[in-house]
Tab-separated table of C-alpha atoms in Angstrom:
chain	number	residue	atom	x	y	z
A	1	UNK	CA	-13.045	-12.972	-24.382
A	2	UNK	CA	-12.923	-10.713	-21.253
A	3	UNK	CA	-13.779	-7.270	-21.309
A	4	UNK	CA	-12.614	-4.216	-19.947
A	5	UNK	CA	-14.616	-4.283	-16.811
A	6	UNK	CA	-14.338	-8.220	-16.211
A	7	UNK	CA	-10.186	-7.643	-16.693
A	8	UNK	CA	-10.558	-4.808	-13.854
A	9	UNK	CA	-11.972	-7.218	-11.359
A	10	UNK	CA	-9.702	-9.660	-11.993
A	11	UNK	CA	-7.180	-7.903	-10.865
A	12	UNK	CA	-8.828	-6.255	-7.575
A	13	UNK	CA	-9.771	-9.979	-6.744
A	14	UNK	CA	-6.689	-11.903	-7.739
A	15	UNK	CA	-4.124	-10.105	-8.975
A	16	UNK	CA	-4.208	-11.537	-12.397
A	17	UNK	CA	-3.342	-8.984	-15.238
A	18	UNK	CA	-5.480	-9.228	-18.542
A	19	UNK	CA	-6.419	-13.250	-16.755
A	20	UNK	CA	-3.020	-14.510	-16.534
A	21	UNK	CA	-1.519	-15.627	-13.575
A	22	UNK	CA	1.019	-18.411	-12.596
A	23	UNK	CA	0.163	-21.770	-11.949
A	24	UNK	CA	-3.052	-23.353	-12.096
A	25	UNK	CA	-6.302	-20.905	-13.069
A	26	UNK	CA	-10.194	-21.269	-13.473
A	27	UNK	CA	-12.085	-18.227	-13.969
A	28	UNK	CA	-15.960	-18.117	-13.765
A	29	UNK	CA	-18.147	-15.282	-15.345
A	30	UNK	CA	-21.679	-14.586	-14.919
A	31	UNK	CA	-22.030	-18.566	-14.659
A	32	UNK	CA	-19.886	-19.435	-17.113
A	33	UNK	CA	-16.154	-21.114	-17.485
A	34	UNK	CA	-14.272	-18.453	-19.157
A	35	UNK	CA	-10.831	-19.446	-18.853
A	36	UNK	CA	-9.051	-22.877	-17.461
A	37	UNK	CA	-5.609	-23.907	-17.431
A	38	UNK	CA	-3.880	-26.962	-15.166
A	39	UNK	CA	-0.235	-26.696	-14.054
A	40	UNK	CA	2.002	-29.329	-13.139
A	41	UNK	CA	0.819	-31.300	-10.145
A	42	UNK	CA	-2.620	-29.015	-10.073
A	43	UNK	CA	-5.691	-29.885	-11.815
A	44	UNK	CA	-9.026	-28.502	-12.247
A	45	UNK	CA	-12.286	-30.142	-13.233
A	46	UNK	CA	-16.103	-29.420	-13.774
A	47	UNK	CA	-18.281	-31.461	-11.351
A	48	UNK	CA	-21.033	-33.409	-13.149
A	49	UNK	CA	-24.031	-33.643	-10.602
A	50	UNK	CA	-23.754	-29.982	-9.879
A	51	UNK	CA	-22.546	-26.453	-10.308
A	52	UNK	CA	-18.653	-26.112	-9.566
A	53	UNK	CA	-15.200	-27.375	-9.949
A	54	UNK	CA	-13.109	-30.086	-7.714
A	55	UNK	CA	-9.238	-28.744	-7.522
A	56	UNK	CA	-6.761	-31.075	-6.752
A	57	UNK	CA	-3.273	-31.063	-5.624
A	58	UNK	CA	-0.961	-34.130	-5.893
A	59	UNK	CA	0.716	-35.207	-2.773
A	60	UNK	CA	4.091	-33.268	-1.762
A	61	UNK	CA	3.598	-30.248	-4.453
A	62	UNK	CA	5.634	-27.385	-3.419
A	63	UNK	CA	5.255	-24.213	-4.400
A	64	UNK	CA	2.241	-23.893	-7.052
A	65	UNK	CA	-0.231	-21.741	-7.108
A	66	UNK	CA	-4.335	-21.795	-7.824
A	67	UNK	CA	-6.468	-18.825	-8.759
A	68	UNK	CA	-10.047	-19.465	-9.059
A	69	UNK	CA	-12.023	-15.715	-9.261
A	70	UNK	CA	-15.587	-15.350	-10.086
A	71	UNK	CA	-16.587	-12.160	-11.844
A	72	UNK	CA	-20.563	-10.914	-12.380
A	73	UNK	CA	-21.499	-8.525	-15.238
A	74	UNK	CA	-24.211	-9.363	-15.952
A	75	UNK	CA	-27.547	-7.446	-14.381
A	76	UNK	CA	-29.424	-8.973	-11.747
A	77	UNK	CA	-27.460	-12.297	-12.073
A	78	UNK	CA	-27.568	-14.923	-9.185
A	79	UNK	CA	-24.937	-17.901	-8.792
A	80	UNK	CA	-24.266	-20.450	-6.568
A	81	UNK	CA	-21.320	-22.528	-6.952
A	82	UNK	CA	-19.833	-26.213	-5.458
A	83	UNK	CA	-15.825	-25.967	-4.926
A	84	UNK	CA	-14.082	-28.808	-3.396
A	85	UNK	CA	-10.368	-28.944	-2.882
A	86	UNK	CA	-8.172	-32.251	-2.236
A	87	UNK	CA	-5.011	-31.731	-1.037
A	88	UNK	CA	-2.261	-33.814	-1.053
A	89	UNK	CA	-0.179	-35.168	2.334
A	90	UNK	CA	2.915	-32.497	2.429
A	91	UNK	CA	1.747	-30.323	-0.290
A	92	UNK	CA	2.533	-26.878	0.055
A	93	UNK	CA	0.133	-24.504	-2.118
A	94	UNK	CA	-1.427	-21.155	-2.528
A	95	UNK	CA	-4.824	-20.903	-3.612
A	96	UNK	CA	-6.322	-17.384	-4.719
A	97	UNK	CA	-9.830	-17.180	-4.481
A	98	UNK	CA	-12.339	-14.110	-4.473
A	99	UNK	CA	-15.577	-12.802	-6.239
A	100	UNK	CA	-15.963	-9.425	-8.022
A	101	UNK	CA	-19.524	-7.893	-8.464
A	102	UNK	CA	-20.231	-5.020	-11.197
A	103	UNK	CA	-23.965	-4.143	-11.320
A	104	UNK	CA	-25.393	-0.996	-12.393
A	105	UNK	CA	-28.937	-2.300	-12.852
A	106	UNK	CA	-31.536	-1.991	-10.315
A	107	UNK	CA	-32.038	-6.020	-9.734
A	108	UNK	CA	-29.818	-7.499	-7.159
A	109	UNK	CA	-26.930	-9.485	-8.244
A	110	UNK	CA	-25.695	-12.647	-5.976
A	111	UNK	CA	-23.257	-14.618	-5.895
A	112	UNK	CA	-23.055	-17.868	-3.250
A	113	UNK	CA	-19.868	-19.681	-2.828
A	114	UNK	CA	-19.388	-23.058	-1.515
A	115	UNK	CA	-16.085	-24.112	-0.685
A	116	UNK	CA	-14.789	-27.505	0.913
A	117	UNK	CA	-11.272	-28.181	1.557
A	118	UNK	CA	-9.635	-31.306	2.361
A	119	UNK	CA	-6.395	-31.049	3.638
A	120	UNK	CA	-3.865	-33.939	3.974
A	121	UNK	CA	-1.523	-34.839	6.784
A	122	UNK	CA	0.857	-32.084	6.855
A	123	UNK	CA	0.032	-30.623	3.970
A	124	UNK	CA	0.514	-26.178	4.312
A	125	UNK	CA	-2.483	-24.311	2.340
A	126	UNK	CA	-2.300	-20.259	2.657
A	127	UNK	CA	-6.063	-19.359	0.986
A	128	UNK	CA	-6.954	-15.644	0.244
A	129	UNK	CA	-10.404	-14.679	-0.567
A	130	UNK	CA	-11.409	-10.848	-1.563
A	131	UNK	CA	-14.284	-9.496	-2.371
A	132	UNK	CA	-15.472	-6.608	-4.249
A	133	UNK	CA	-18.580	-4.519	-5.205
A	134	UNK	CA	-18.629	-1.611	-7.548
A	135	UNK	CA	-21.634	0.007	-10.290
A	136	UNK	CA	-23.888	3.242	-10.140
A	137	UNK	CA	-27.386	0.821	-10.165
A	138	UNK	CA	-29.433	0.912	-6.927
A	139	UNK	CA	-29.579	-3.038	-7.155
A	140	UNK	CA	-27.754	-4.964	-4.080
A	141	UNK	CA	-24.593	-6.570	-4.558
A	142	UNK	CA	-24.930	-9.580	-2.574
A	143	UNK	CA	-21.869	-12.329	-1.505
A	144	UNK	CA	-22.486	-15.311	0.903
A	145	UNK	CA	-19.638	-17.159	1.047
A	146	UNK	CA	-18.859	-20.615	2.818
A	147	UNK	CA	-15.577	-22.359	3.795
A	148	UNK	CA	-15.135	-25.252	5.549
A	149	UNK	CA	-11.787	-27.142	6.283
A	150	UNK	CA	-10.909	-30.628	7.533
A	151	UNK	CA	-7.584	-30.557	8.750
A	152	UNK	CA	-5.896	-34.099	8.907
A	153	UNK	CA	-2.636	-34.766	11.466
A	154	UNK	CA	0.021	-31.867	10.874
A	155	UNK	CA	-1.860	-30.270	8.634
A	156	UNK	CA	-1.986	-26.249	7.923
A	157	UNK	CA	-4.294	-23.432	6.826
A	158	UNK	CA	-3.746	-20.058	6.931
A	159	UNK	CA	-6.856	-18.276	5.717
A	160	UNK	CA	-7.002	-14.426	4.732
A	161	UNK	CA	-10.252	-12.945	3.873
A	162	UNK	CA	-11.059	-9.118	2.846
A	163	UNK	CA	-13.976	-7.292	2.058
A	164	UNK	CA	-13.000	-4.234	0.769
A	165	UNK	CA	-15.439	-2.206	-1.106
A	166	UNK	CA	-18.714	-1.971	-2.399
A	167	UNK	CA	-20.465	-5.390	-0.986
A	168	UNK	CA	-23.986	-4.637	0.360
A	169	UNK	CA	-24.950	-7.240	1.857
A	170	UNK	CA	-22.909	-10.629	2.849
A	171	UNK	CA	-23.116	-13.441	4.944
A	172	UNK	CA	-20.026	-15.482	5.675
A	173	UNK	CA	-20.029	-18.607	7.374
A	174	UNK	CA	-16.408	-20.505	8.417
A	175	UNK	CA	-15.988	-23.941	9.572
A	176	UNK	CA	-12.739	-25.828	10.568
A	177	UNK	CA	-12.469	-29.380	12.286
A	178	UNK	CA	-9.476	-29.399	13.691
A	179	UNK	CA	-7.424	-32.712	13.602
A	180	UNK	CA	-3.806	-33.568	16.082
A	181	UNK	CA	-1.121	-31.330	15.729
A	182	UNK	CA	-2.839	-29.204	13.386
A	183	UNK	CA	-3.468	-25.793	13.001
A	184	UNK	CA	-5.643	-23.098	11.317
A	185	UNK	CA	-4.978	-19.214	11.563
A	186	UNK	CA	-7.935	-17.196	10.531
A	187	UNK	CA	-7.887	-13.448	8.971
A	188	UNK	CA	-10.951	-11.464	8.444
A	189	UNK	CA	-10.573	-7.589	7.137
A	190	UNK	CA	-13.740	-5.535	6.244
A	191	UNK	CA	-14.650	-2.742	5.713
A	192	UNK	CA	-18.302	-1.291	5.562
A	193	UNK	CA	-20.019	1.682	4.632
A	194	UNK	CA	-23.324	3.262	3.645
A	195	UNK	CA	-25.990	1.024	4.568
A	196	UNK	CA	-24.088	-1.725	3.682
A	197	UNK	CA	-24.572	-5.361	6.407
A	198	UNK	CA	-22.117	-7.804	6.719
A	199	UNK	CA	-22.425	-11.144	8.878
A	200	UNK	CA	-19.579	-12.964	9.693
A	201	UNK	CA	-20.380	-16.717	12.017
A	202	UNK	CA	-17.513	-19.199	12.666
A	203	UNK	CA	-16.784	-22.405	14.182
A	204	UNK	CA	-13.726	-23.780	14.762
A	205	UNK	CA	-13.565	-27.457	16.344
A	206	UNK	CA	-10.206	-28.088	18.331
A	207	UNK	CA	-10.720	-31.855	18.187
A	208	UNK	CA	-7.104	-33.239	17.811
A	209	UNK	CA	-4.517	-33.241	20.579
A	210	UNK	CA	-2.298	-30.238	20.321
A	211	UNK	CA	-4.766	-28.699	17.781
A	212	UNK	CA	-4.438	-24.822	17.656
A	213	UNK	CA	-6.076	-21.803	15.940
A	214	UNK	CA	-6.081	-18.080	16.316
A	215	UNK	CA	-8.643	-16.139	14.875
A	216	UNK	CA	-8.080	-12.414	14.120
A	217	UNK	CA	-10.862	-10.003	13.007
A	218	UNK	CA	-10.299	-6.371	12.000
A	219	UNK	CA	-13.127	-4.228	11.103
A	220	UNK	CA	-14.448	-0.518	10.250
A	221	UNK	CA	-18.068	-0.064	10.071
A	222	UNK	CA	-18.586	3.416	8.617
A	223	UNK	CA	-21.832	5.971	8.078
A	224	UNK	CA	-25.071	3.738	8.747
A	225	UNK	CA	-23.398	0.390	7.900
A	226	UNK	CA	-23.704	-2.401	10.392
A	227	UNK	CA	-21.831	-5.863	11.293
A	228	UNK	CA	-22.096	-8.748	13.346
A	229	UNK	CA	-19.282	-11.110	14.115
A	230	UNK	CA	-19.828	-14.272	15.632
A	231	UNK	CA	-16.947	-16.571	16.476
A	232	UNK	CA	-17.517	-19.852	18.006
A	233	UNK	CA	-14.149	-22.027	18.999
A	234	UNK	CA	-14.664	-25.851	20.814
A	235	UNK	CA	-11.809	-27.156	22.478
A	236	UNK	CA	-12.521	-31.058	22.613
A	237	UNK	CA	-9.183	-32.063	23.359
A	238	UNK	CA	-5.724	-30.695	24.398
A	239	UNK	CA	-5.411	-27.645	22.378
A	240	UNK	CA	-5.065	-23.663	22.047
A	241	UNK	CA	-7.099	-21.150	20.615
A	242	UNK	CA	-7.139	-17.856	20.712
A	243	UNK	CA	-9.701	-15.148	19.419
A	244	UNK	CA	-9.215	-11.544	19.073
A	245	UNK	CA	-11.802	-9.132	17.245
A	246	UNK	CA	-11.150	-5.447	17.164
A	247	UNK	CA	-13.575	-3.014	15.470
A	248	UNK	CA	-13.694	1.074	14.290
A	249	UNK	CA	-16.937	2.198	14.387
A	250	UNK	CA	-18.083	5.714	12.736
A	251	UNK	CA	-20.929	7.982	12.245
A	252	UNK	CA	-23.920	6.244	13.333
A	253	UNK	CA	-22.600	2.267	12.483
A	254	UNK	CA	-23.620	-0.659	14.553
A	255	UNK	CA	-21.026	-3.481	15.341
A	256	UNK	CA	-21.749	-6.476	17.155
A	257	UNK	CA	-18.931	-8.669	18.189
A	258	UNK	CA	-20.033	-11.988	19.846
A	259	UNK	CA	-16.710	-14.346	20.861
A	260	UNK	CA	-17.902	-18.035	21.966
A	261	UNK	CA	-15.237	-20.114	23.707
A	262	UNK	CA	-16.236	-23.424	24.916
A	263	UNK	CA	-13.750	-26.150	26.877
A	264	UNK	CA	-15.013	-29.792	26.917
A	265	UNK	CA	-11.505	-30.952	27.605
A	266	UNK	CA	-9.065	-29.994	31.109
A	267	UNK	CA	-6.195	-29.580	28.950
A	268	UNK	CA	-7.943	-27.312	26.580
A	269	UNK	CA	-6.649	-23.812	26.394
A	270	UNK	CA	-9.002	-20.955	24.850
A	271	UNK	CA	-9.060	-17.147	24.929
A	272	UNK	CA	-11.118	-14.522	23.769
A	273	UNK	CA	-10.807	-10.580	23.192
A	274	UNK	CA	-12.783	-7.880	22.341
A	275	UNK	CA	-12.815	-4.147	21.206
A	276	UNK	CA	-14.647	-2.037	19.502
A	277	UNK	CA	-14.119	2.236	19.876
A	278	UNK	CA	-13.793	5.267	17.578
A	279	UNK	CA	-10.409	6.448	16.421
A	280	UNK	CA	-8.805	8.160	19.259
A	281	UNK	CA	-8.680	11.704	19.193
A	282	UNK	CA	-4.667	11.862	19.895
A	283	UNK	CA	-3.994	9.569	17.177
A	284	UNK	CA	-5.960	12.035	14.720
A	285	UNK	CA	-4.100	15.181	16.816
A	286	UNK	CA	-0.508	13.065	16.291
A	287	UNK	CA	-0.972	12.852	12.565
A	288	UNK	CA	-2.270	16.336	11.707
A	289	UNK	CA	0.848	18.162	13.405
A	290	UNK	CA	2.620	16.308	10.464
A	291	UNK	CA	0.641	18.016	7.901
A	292	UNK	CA	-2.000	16.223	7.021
A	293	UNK	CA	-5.601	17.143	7.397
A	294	UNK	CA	-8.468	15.467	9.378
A	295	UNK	CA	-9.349	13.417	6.570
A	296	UNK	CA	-5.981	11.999	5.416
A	297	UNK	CA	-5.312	11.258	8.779
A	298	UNK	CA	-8.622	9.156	9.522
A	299	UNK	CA	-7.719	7.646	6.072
A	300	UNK	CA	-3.902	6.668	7.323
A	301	UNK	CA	-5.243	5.189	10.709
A	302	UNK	CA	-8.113	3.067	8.614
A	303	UNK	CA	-5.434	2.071	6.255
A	304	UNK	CA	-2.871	0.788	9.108
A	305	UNK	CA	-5.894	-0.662	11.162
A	306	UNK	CA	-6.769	-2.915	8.522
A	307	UNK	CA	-3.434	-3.521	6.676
């Protein structure tokens, strides 16, 4: 049986409202299967040789959904979990994903997520991930997560990742090998504060003719917090990519953006932006001749820069 505070973070993470939610569902506390349920053309199942569940989609499914959140309760817990998905040729699914931390102890609390998708010849997967930190305690909340995605011909994945709030410390790493005519659009949103560090390192192999991928990064890095992002996109055949990272920084935060384009083919077509800057001062000025104050204009730029 959930409780209160386990029913809270399902629904920052996921959506899901007292753990329902439509289509197929796995839910994970402190270490534990809580909840499973397979829909249609979706199931779920434990793995045997180690820690985690293997998710798979029968060919040409349309319109399903997966939900798979982790939530830890439990003080100074640490997890580390094995996901693999299989997806079937011209499926068409969304999978919800994301990991919820509530620790008020003073022992760090971790949780490591492995994920491995598989995705069929053109298949369509859209996969959000969110995580979440919250508790009084002076122990870290702690999230590494790892994706990585094979992309057969035709294939695509549209992946959407947000740190919101209350994550000290997290380390994402992002793989993609990119097969022919197929295509992966990458998200990230965070948002640090405190002395909160977050780590973000990517690498996205263009290895199939008229393989694309754009990879968008929107950050603010608030009071002492600091980030690093570190995209890395390979163009081994005829392909685009593009990569554009744009950062906020406040106070006395430290952002580090580090874009890594690399053409081993002629026909390969890669570019690469970067930003990082304060909030302007008109934008502020703009907003407070409508009535709102300093603050709830910052706020309103934040909220639009990382929408």
């Amino acid at each position: 049986m959930l409780n209160e505070i386990q029913k809270h973070i399902l629904e920052v993470v996921a959506g899901m409202k007292d753990g329902k939610a439509e289509g197929a569902v796995n839910i994970r506390t402190d270490g534990k299967k809580a909840f499973r349920s397979n829909s249609e053309h979706i199931t779920i199942e434990s793995k045997t040789d180690k820690d985690g569940i293997d998710i798979r989609v029968e060919p040409f499914t349309v319109g399903e959904q997966v939900h798979i959140p982790v939530v830890l309760t439990e003080a100074g817990f640490h997890d580390k979990v094995y996901n693999d998905f299989f997806i079937g040729e011209g499926a068409d699914v969304k999978i919800v994903a994301g990991c919820g931390i509530h620790n008020c102890s003073s022992c760090d609390s971790e949780h490591d997520g492995i994920h491995t998708f598989y995705v069929g010849k053109n298949a369509h997967v859209v996969y959000t991930e969110t995580h979440y930190g919250e508790g009084e305690g002076g122990g870290k909340r702690i999230l590494n997560p790892e994706t990585i995605f094979y992309l057969e011909e035709g294939a695509k994945v549209t992946l959407e990742t947000t740190q919101i709030k209350g994550v000290d410390d997290t380390k994402r790493y992002t793989k993609a090998v990119v097969g022919k005519n197929a295509e992966i659009v990458v998200t990230e949103k965070l948002l640090t504060h405190g002395s909160q560090y977050a780590e973000s390192e990517m690498d996205i192999l263009l290895n199939g003719e008229n393989s694309r991928t754009r990879v968008i990064s929107r950050s603010v890095a608030q009071d002492t917090s600091e980030q690093v992002f570190y995209p890395r996109v390979q163009g081994n055949a005829p392909c685009f990519g593009h990569v554009s990272c744009d950062s906020i920084i406040m106070g006395t935060a430290k952002v580090r953006s580090i874009p890594e384009i690399a053409c081993n083919h002629v026909d390969a077509g890669l570019i690469h932006e970067a930003a990082i800057g304060k909030i302007a001062g008109d934008q502020l000025l703009k907003l407070m001749t409508l009535g709102l104050t300093a603050e709830e204009a910052e706020e309103k730029i934040l909220e639009g820069f990382l929408r």
